């Protein structure tokens, strides 16, 4: 398996493909409605809806860094954390899916030299950025699973 193929496999497993580690990011939000996604465990804490948009943003940011694209191309104004309304839940789940597809297409088009090259504006090479977004998806999948259990009362 080539390094690019391996990264694509891991990227997909962390987002929406079956894997040994259990629930991935897409699986963690499957079946959630806007009420469940907007439940907040406490004042000043993030809810699932905000985490979904945050994950979409960072998929965009990694793609942008890999391609050298300038800032400002994300679908929403702002960066990192976004306050969202319940009525936007479905479109934000679609935004996450679109961000994943765009990132995946970018990774599929990389060369092994791109993986070794430091990306502009960072101290990381391409492989580290892709590995980081894989870990980011899995971290937030686990966080969402915990939030769902907390909401259910334990």
mmCIF file with all atom_site columns, C-alpha atoms in Angstrom:
data_model
loop_
_atom_site.group_PDB
_atom_site.id
_atom_site.type_symbol
_atom_site.label_atom_id
_atom_site.label_alt_id
_atom_site.label_comp_id
_atom_site.label_asym_id
_atom_site.label_entity_id
_atom_site.label_seq_id
_atom_site.pdbx_PDB_ins_code
_atom_site.Cartn_x
_atom_site.Cartn_y
_atom_site.Cartn_z
_atom_site.occupancy
_atom_site.B_iso_or_equiv
_atom_site.pdbx_formal_charge
_atom_site.auth_seq_id
_atom_site.auth_comp_id
_atom_site.auth_asym_id
_atom_site.auth_atom_id
_atom_site.pdbx_PDB_model_num
ATOM 1   C CA . UNK A 1 1   ? 0.000   0.000  0.000  1.00 0.00 ? 1   UNK A CA 1
ATOM 2   C CA . UNK A 1 2   ? 1.371   3.403  -0.943 1.00 0.00 ? 2   UNK A CA 1
ATOM 3   C CA . UNK A 1 3   ? 1.621   6.170  1.684  1.00 0.00 ? 3   UNK A CA 1
ATOM 4   C CA . UNK A 1 4   ? -1.161  8.130  -0.059 1.00 0.00 ? 4   UNK A CA 1
ATOM 5   C CA . UNK A 1 5   ? -3.454  5.080  -0.166 1.00 0.00 ? 5   UNK A CA 1
ATOM 6   C CA . UNK A 1 6   ? -2.745  4.401  3.532  1.00 0.00 ? 6   UNK A CA 1
ATOM 7   C CA . UNK A 1 7   ? -3.573  7.992  4.503  1.00 0.00 ? 7   UNK A CA 1
ATOM 8   C CA . UNK A 1 8   ? -6.802  7.874  2.457  1.00 0.00 ? 8   UNK A CA 1
ATOM 9   C CA . UNK A 1 9   ? -7.813  4.617  4.131  1.00 0.00 ? 9   UNK A CA 1
ATOM 10  C CA . UNK A 1 10  ? -7.165  6.047  7.600  1.00 0.00 ? 10  UNK A CA 1
ATOM 11  C CA . UNK A 1 11  ? -8.874  9.337  6.714  1.00 0.00 ? 11  UNK A CA 1
ATOM 12  C CA . UNK A 1 12  ? -11.971 7.424  5.592  1.00 0.00 ? 12  UNK A CA 1
ATOM 13  C CA . UNK A 1 13  ? -11.962 5.137  8.638  1.00 0.00 ? 13  UNK A CA 1
ATOM 14  C CA . UNK A 1 14  ? -11.801 8.133  10.968 1.00 0.00 ? 14  UNK A CA 1
ATOM 15  C CA . UNK A 1 15  ? -14.687 9.802  9.151  1.00 0.00 ? 15  UNK A CA 1
ATOM 16  C CA . UNK A 1 16  ? -17.164 7.286  7.732  1.00 0.00 ? 16  UNK A CA 1
ATOM 17  C CA . UNK A 1 17  ? -15.730 3.830  6.977  1.00 0.00 ? 17  UNK A CA 1
ATOM 18  C CA . UNK A 1 18  ? -15.797 0.708  9.089  1.00 0.00 ? 18  UNK A CA 1
ATOM 19  C CA . UNK A 1 19  ? -12.712 0.223  11.226 1.00 0.00 ? 19  UNK A CA 1
ATOM 20  C CA . UNK A 1 20  ? -11.501 -1.713 14.234 1.00 0.00 ? 20  UNK A CA 1
ATOM 21  C CA . UNK A 1 21  ? -11.577 1.253  16.649 1.00 0.00 ? 21  UNK A CA 1
ATOM 22  C CA . UNK A 1 22  ? -15.339 1.679  16.733 1.00 0.00 ? 22  UNK A CA 1
ATOM 23  C CA . UNK A 1 23  ? -17.438 4.728  16.073 1.00 0.00 ? 23  UNK A CA 1
ATOM 24  C CA . UNK A 1 24  ? -15.991 7.255  13.634 1.00 0.00 ? 24  UNK A CA 1
ATOM 25  C CA . UNK A 1 25  ? -16.967 10.908 13.300 1.00 0.00 ? 25  UNK A CA 1
ATOM 26  C CA . UNK A 1 26  ? -19.866 10.397 10.883 1.00 0.00 ? 26  UNK A CA 1
ATOM 27  C CA . UNK A 1 27  ? -21.107 7.445  12.898 1.00 0.00 ? 27  UNK A CA 1
ATOM 28  C CA . UNK A 1 28  ? -21.102 9.507  16.087 1.00 0.00 ? 28  UNK A CA 1
ATOM 29  C CA . UNK A 1 29  ? -23.661 11.939 14.623 1.00 0.00 ? 29  UNK A CA 1
ATOM 30  C CA . UNK A 1 30  ? -25.765 9.416  12.694 1.00 0.00 ? 30  UNK A CA 1
ATOM 31  C CA . UNK A 1 31  ? -29.414 9.711  13.663 1.00 0.00 ? 31  UNK A CA 1
ATOM 32  C CA . UNK A 1 32  ? -29.004 12.821 15.800 1.00 0.00 ? 32  UNK A CA 1
ATOM 33  C CA . UNK A 1 33  ? -31.615 15.511 15.505 1.00 0.00 ? 33  UNK A CA 1
ATOM 34  C CA . UNK A 1 34  ? -31.084 19.236 16.011 1.00 0.00 ? 34  UNK A CA 1
ATOM 35  C CA . UNK A 1 35  ? -32.244 19.111 19.642 1.00 0.00 ? 35  UNK A CA 1
ATOM 36  C CA . UNK A 1 36  ? -29.752 16.399 20.580 1.00 0.00 ? 36  UNK A CA 1
ATOM 37  C CA . UNK A 1 37  ? -26.968 18.123 18.630 1.00 0.00 ? 37  UNK A CA 1
ATOM 38  C CA . UNK A 1 38  ? -27.586 21.457 20.358 1.00 0.00 ? 38  UNK A CA 1
ATOM 39  C CA . UNK A 1 39  ? -27.659 20.086 23.914 1.00 0.00 ? 39  UNK A CA 1
ATOM 40  C CA . UNK A 1 40  ? -24.932 21.701 25.990 1.00 0.00 ? 40  UNK A CA 1
ATOM 41  C CA . UNK A 1 41  ? -23.423 19.850 28.989 1.00 0.00 ? 41  UNK A CA 1
ATOM 42  C CA . UNK A 1 42  ? -22.848 23.092 30.859 1.00 0.00 ? 42  UNK A CA 1
ATOM 43  C CA . UNK A 1 43  ? -22.467 26.807 30.491 1.00 0.00 ? 43  UNK A CA 1
ATOM 44  C CA . UNK A 1 44  ? -19.542 27.679 28.248 1.00 0.00 ? 44  UNK A CA 1
ATOM 45  C CA . UNK A 1 45  ? -19.198 24.099 26.947 1.00 0.00 ? 45  UNK A CA 1
ATOM 46  C CA . UNK A 1 46  ? -19.405 23.106 23.304 1.00 0.00 ? 46  UNK A CA 1
ATOM 47  C CA . UNK A 1 47  ? -22.305 21.125 21.937 1.00 0.00 ? 47  UNK A CA 1
ATOM 48  C CA . UNK A 1 48  ? -22.255 18.479 19.211 1.00 0.00 ? 48  UNK A CA 1
ATOM 49  C CA . UNK A 1 49  ? -23.465 20.928 16.567 1.00 0.00 ? 49  UNK A CA 1
ATOM 50  C CA . UNK A 1 50  ? -20.543 23.262 17.254 1.00 0.00 ? 50  UNK A CA 1
ATOM 51  C CA . UNK A 1 51  ? -18.103 20.321 17.177 1.00 0.00 ? 51  UNK A CA 1
ATOM 52  C CA . UNK A 1 52  ? -19.419 19.237 13.762 1.00 0.00 ? 52  UNK A CA 1
ATOM 53  C CA . UNK A 1 53  ? -18.834 22.691 12.267 1.00 0.00 ? 53  UNK A CA 1
ATOM 54  C CA . UNK A 1 54  ? -15.434 22.902 14.012 1.00 0.00 ? 54  UNK A CA 1
ATOM 55  C CA . UNK A 1 55  ? -14.463 19.574 12.393 1.00 0.00 ? 55  UNK A CA 1
ATOM 56  C CA . UNK A 1 56  ? -15.637 20.816 8.985  1.00 0.00 ? 56  UNK A CA 1
ATOM 57  C CA . UNK A 1 57  ? -13.583 23.980 9.424  1.00 0.00 ? 57  UNK A CA 1
ATOM 58  C CA . UNK A 1 58  ? -10.382 22.081 10.251 1.00 0.00 ? 58  UNK A CA 1
ATOM 59  C CA . UNK A 1 59  ? -10.833 19.754 7.281  1.00 0.00 ? 59  UNK A CA 1
ATOM 60  C CA . UNK A 1 60  ? -11.009 22.933 5.184  1.00 0.00 ? 60  UNK A CA 1
ATOM 61  C CA . UNK A 1 61  ? -7.959  24.423 6.968  1.00 0.00 ? 61  UNK A CA 1
ATOM 62  C CA . UNK A 1 62  ? -5.826  21.322 6.382  1.00 0.00 ? 62  UNK A CA 1
ATOM 63  C CA . UNK A 1 63  ? -6.883  21.185 2.731  1.00 0.00 ? 63  UNK A CA 1
ATOM 64  C CA . UNK A 1 64  ? -6.055  24.874 2.359  1.00 0.00 ? 64  UNK A CA 1
ATOM 65  C CA . UNK A 1 65  ? -2.626  24.359 3.903  1.00 0.00 ? 65  UNK A CA 1
ATOM 66  C CA . UNK A 1 66  ? -1.904  21.362 1.692  1.00 0.00 ? 66  UNK A CA 1
ATOM 67  C CA . UNK A 1 67  ? -2.828  23.280 -1.462 1.00 0.00 ? 67  UNK A CA 1
ATOM 68  C CA . UNK A 1 68  ? -1.399  26.663 -0.478 1.00 0.00 ? 68  UNK A CA 1
ATOM 69  C CA . UNK A 1 69  ? -4.818  28.238 -0.941 1.00 0.00 ? 69  UNK A CA 1
ATOM 70  C CA . UNK A 1 70  ? -5.381  31.606 0.749  1.00 0.00 ? 70  UNK A CA 1
ATOM 71  C CA . UNK A 1 71  ? -7.611  31.997 3.797  1.00 0.00 ? 71  UNK A CA 1
ATOM 72  C CA . UNK A 1 72  ? -11.213 32.975 3.413  1.00 0.00 ? 72  UNK A CA 1
ATOM 73  C CA . UNK A 1 73  ? -12.645 30.110 1.406  1.00 0.00 ? 73  UNK A CA 1
ATOM 74  C CA . UNK A 1 74  ? -14.612 28.418 4.182  1.00 0.00 ? 74  UNK A CA 1
ATOM 75  C CA . UNK A 1 75  ? -18.375 28.408 3.736  1.00 0.00 ? 75  UNK A CA 1
ATOM 76  C CA . UNK A 1 76  ? -18.982 30.287 7.010  1.00 0.00 ? 76  UNK A CA 1
ATOM 77  C CA . UNK A 1 77  ? -17.575 33.562 8.252  1.00 0.00 ? 77  UNK A CA 1
ATOM 78  C CA . UNK A 1 78  ? -15.058 33.119 11.052 1.00 0.00 ? 78  UNK A CA 1
ATOM 79  C CA . UNK A 1 79  ? -12.723 30.340 12.098 1.00 0.00 ? 79  UNK A CA 1
ATOM 80  C CA . UNK A 1 80  ? -12.381 27.411 14.482 1.00 0.00 ? 80  UNK A CA 1
ATOM 81  C CA . UNK A 1 81  ? -15.577 27.631 16.593 1.00 0.00 ? 81  UNK A CA 1
ATOM 82  C CA . UNK A 1 82  ? -18.921 28.815 15.284 1.00 0.00 ? 82  UNK A CA 1
ATOM 83  C CA . UNK A 1 83  ? -22.203 29.567 17.025 1.00 0.00 ? 83  UNK A CA 1
ATOM 84  C CA . UNK A 1 84  ? -24.959 27.870 15.085 1.00 0.00 ? 84  UNK A CA 1
ATOM 85  C CA . UNK A 1 85  ? -28.734 27.756 15.256 1.00 0.00 ? 85  UNK A CA 1
ATOM 86  C CA . UNK A 1 86  ? -30.688 24.495 15.507 1.00 0.00 ? 86  UNK A CA 1
ATOM 87  C CA . UNK A 1 87  ? -32.280 25.223 12.139 1.00 0.00 ? 87  UNK A CA 1
ATOM 88  C CA . UNK A 1 88  ? -28.824 24.898 10.523 1.00 0.00 ? 88  UNK A CA 1
ATOM 89  C CA . UNK A 1 89  ? -28.116 21.350 11.763 1.00 0.00 ? 89  UNK A CA 1
ATOM 90  C CA . UNK A 1 90  ? -28.809 19.487 8.502  1.00 0.00 ? 90  UNK A CA 1
ATOM 91  C CA . UNK A 1 91  ? -26.891 21.972 6.353  1.00 0.00 ? 91  UNK A CA 1
ATOM 92  C CA . UNK A 1 92  ? -23.954 21.812 8.776  1.00 0.00 ? 92  UNK A CA 1
ATOM 93  C CA . UNK A 1 93  ? -23.873 18.001 8.621  1.00 0.00 ? 93  UNK A CA 1
ATOM 94  C CA . UNK A 1 94  ? -23.787 18.423 4.820  1.00 0.00 ? 94  UNK A CA 1
ATOM 95  C CA . UNK A 1 95  ? -20.974 20.974 5.216  1.00 0.00 ? 95  UNK A CA 1
ATOM 96  C CA . UNK A 1 96  ? -18.946 18.407 7.179  1.00 0.00 ? 96  UNK A CA 1
ATOM 97  C CA . UNK A 1 97  ? -19.489 15.824 4.426  1.00 0.00 ? 97  UNK A CA 1
ATOM 98  C CA . UNK A 1 98  ? -18.508 18.310 1.700  1.00 0.00 ? 98  UNK A CA 1
ATOM 99  C CA . UNK A 1 99  ? -15.401 19.351 3.648  1.00 0.00 ? 99  UNK A CA 1
ATOM 100 C CA . UNK A 1 100 ? -14.398 15.710 3.993  1.00 0.00 ? 100 UNK A CA 1
ATOM 101 C CA . UNK A 1 101 ? -14.882 15.032 0.271  1.00 0.00 ? 101 UNK A CA 1
ATOM 102 C CA . UNK A 1 102 ? -12.809 18.087 -0.670 1.00 0.00 ? 102 UNK A CA 1
ATOM 103 C CA . UNK A 1 103 ? -10.013 17.114 1.726  1.00 0.00 ? 103 UNK A CA 1
ATOM 104 C CA . UNK A 1 104 ? -10.060 13.543 0.472  1.00 0.00 ? 104 UNK A CA 1
ATOM 105 C CA . UNK A 1 105 ? -9.762  14.702 -3.147 1.00 0.00 ? 105 UNK A CA 1
ATOM 106 C CA . UNK A 1 106 ? -6.808  16.886 -2.191 1.00 0.00 ? 106 UNK A CA 1
ATOM 107 C CA . UNK A 1 107 ? -5.046  14.047 -0.367 1.00 0.00 ? 107 UNK A CA 1
ATOM 108 C CA . UNK A 1 108 ? -5.670  11.703 -3.315 1.00 0.00 ? 108 UNK A CA 1
ATOM 109 C CA . UNK A 1 109 ? -3.908  14.220 -5.566 1.00 0.00 ? 109 UNK A CA 1
ATOM 110 C CA . UNK A 1 110 ? -0.790  14.523 -3.406 1.00 0.00 ? 110 UNK A CA 1
ATOM 111 C CA . UNK A 1 111 ? 2.548   12.979 -4.251 1.00 0.00 ? 111 UNK A CA 1
ATOM 112 C CA . UNK A 1 112 ? 4.918   11.326 -1.816 1.00 0.00 ? 112 UNK A CA 1
ATOM 113 C CA . UNK A 1 113 ? 7.115   14.423 -2.167 1.00 0.00 ? 113 UNK A CA 1
ATOM 114 C CA . UNK A 1 114 ? 4.134   16.545 -1.047 1.00 0.00 ? 114 UNK A CA 1
ATOM 115 C CA . UNK A 1 115 ? 3.852   14.394 2.069  1.00 0.00 ? 115 UNK A CA 1
ATOM 116 C CA . UNK A 1 116 ? 7.486   15.128 2.960  1.00 0.00 ? 116 UNK A CA 1
ATOM 117 C CA . UNK A 1 117 ? 7.362   18.837 2.110  1.00 0.00 ? 117 UNK A CA 1
ATOM 118 C CA . UNK A 1 118 ? 6.748   21.368 4.891  1.00 0.00 ? 118 UNK A CA 1
ATOM 119 C CA . UNK A 1 119 ? 3.491   23.133 4.211  1.00 0.00 ? 119 UNK A CA 1
ATOM 120 C CA . UNK A 1 120 ? 3.551   26.937 3.921  1.00 0.00 ? 120 UNK A CA 1
ATOM 121 C CA . UNK A 1 121 ? 2.737   28.756 7.134  1.00 0.00 ? 121 UNK A CA 1
ATOM 122 C CA . UNK A 1 122 ? 3.330   25.706 9.347  1.00 0.00 ? 122 UNK A CA 1
ATOM 123 C CA . UNK A 1 123 ? 6.202   23.751 10.787 1.00 0.00 ? 123 UNK A CA 1
ATOM 124 C CA . UNK A 1 124 ? 4.630   20.461 9.656  1.00 0.00 ? 124 UNK A CA 1
ATOM 125 C CA . UNK A 1 125 ? 4.959   18.361 6.540  1.00 0.00 ? 125 UNK A CA 1
ATOM 126 C CA . UNK A 1 126 ? 1.965   17.189 4.543  1.00 0.00 ? 126 UNK A CA 1
ATOM 127 C CA . UNK A 1 127 ? 1.890   13.722 6.117  1.00 0.00 ? 127 UNK A CA 1
ATOM 128 C CA . UNK A 1 128 ? 1.774   15.259 9.599  1.00 0.00 ? 128 UNK A CA 1
ATOM 129 C CA . UNK A 1 129 ? -1.131  17.505 8.640  1.00 0.00 ? 129 UNK A CA 1
ATOM 130 C CA . UNK A 1 130 ? -3.111  14.607 7.222  1.00 0.00 ? 130 UNK A CA 1
ATOM 131 C CA . UNK A 1 131 ? -2.275  12.438 10.240 1.00 0.00 ? 131 UNK A CA 1
ATOM 132 C CA . UNK A 1 132 ? -3.356  15.286 12.482 1.00 0.00 ? 132 UNK A CA 1
ATOM 133 C CA . UNK A 1 133 ? -6.765  15.697 10.869 1.00 0.00 ? 133 UNK A CA 1
ATOM 134 C CA . UNK A 1 134 ? -7.306  11.935 11.153 1.00 0.00 ? 134 UNK A CA 1
ATOM 135 C CA . UNK A 1 135 ? -6.586  12.164 14.895 1.00 0.00 ? 135 UNK A CA 1
ATOM 136 C CA . UNK A 1 136 ? -8.800  15.255 15.115 1.00 0.00 ? 136 UNK A CA 1
ATOM 137 C CA . UNK A 1 137 ? -11.780 13.374 13.645 1.00 0.00 ? 137 UNK A CA 1
ATOM 138 C CA . UNK A 1 138 ? -11.312 10.487 16.066 1.00 0.00 ? 138 UNK A CA 1
ATOM 139 C CA . UNK A 1 139 ? -10.869 12.779 19.070 1.00 0.00 ? 139 UNK A CA 1
ATOM 140 C CA . UNK A 1 140 ? -14.120 14.578 18.308 1.00 0.00 ? 140 UNK A CA 1
ATOM 141 C CA . UNK A 1 141 ? -15.953 11.313 17.539 1.00 0.00 ? 141 UNK A CA 1
ATOM 142 C CA . UNK A 1 142 ? -15.106 10.183 21.068 1.00 0.00 ? 142 UNK A CA 1
ATOM 143 C CA . UNK A 1 143 ? -16.085 13.551 22.499 1.00 0.00 ? 143 UNK A CA 1
ATOM 144 C CA . UNK A 1 144 ? -19.462 13.355 20.752 1.00 0.00 ? 144 UNK A CA 1
ATOM 145 C CA . UNK A 1 145 ? -20.031 9.834  22.065 1.00 0.00 ? 145 UNK A CA 1
ATOM 146 C CA . UNK A 1 146 ? -19.401 11.115 25.598 1.00 0.00 ? 146 UNK A CA 1
ATOM 147 C CA . UNK A 1 147 ? -21.743 14.071 25.106 1.00 0.00 ? 147 UNK A CA 1
ATOM 148 C CA . UNK A 1 148 ? -24.499 11.729 23.929 1.00 0.00 ? 148 UNK A CA 1
ATOM 149 C CA . UNK A 1 149 ? -24.071 9.593  27.055 1.00 0.00 ? 149 UNK A CA 1
ATOM 150 C CA . UNK A 1 150 ? -24.044 12.621 29.323 1.00 0.00 ? 150 UNK A CA 1
ATOM 151 C CA . UNK A 1 151 ? -27.266 13.864 27.733 1.00 0.00 ? 151 UNK A CA 1
ATOM 152 C CA . UNK A 1 152 ? -28.856 10.470 28.248 1.00 0.00 ? 152 UNK A CA 1
ATOM 153 C CA . UNK A 1 153 ? -27.987 10.636 31.934 1.00 0.00 ? 153 UNK A CA 1
ATOM 154 C CA . UNK A 1 154 ? -24.883 8.593  32.166 1.00 0.00 ? 154 UNK A CA 1
#
